């Protein structure tokens, strides 16, 4: 900060120690800071205290770069100045929107994208919660083996809780990945299952893949995306899969609902980086 002159500073969050230091220096030097939305957030009323604590609802950033009108409205509802919100879309998905994904089917292939430490707060670390996660992974492995589906498991990078050991004990043919590009796996599977909330839901929707959520944690309320992405109780998964594969229209319905959500959640789908560049070039801040 002493060696270089910056006109603006972009941050992915304001809760980290480094980010707090940067924001403090930026305010001393009157440099505007922009916090950029970088994930799919739990935009529910029940999760407002958590979002304030995590600084997902900004407290010290000068401006916030939102993916679309839904999260912009959520910020306004929670008293973040609407004049400080820049609704520009997401640069993270622009390359996906530039590609043409077919809706061809690989009917036997299911991808499970799971995050054992999602949200990572005290409640999430309790023994009973960890046991519920283990039980869910085990049950999915058993059900997909029973229905003769080829299952691939991909955990959140650097977060795992013995998924490999659980899966291989049930079915040695189940693939488990702890790292690597999940978009490649999404492309070669016909159905995507996530645990709770994950940005993988949006990636799957963009790639024209049907996606559902298995809810493990029920204390975070219902974010907007679950009006467009089905949530299935683990005890209902087997019957849901049988219904899904026996009803050809079900797949198209899930993809159609995903496209509806993308339309209202992500602004400037193919040119968000251009809009961000225009913002950074402005001299009014």
Coordinates of C-alpha atoms in Angstrom, one line a residue, residues 8 279-285:
X8 CA -9.9 0.7 -6.3
X279 CA -17.0 0.0 -13.3
X280 CA -13.3 -0.1 -12.5
X281 CA -12.6 2.5 -15.2
X282 CA -15.1 5.0 -13.8
X283 CA -13.6 7.9 -11.9
X284 CA -16.6 8.9 -9.9
X285 CA -15.7 6.9 -6.8

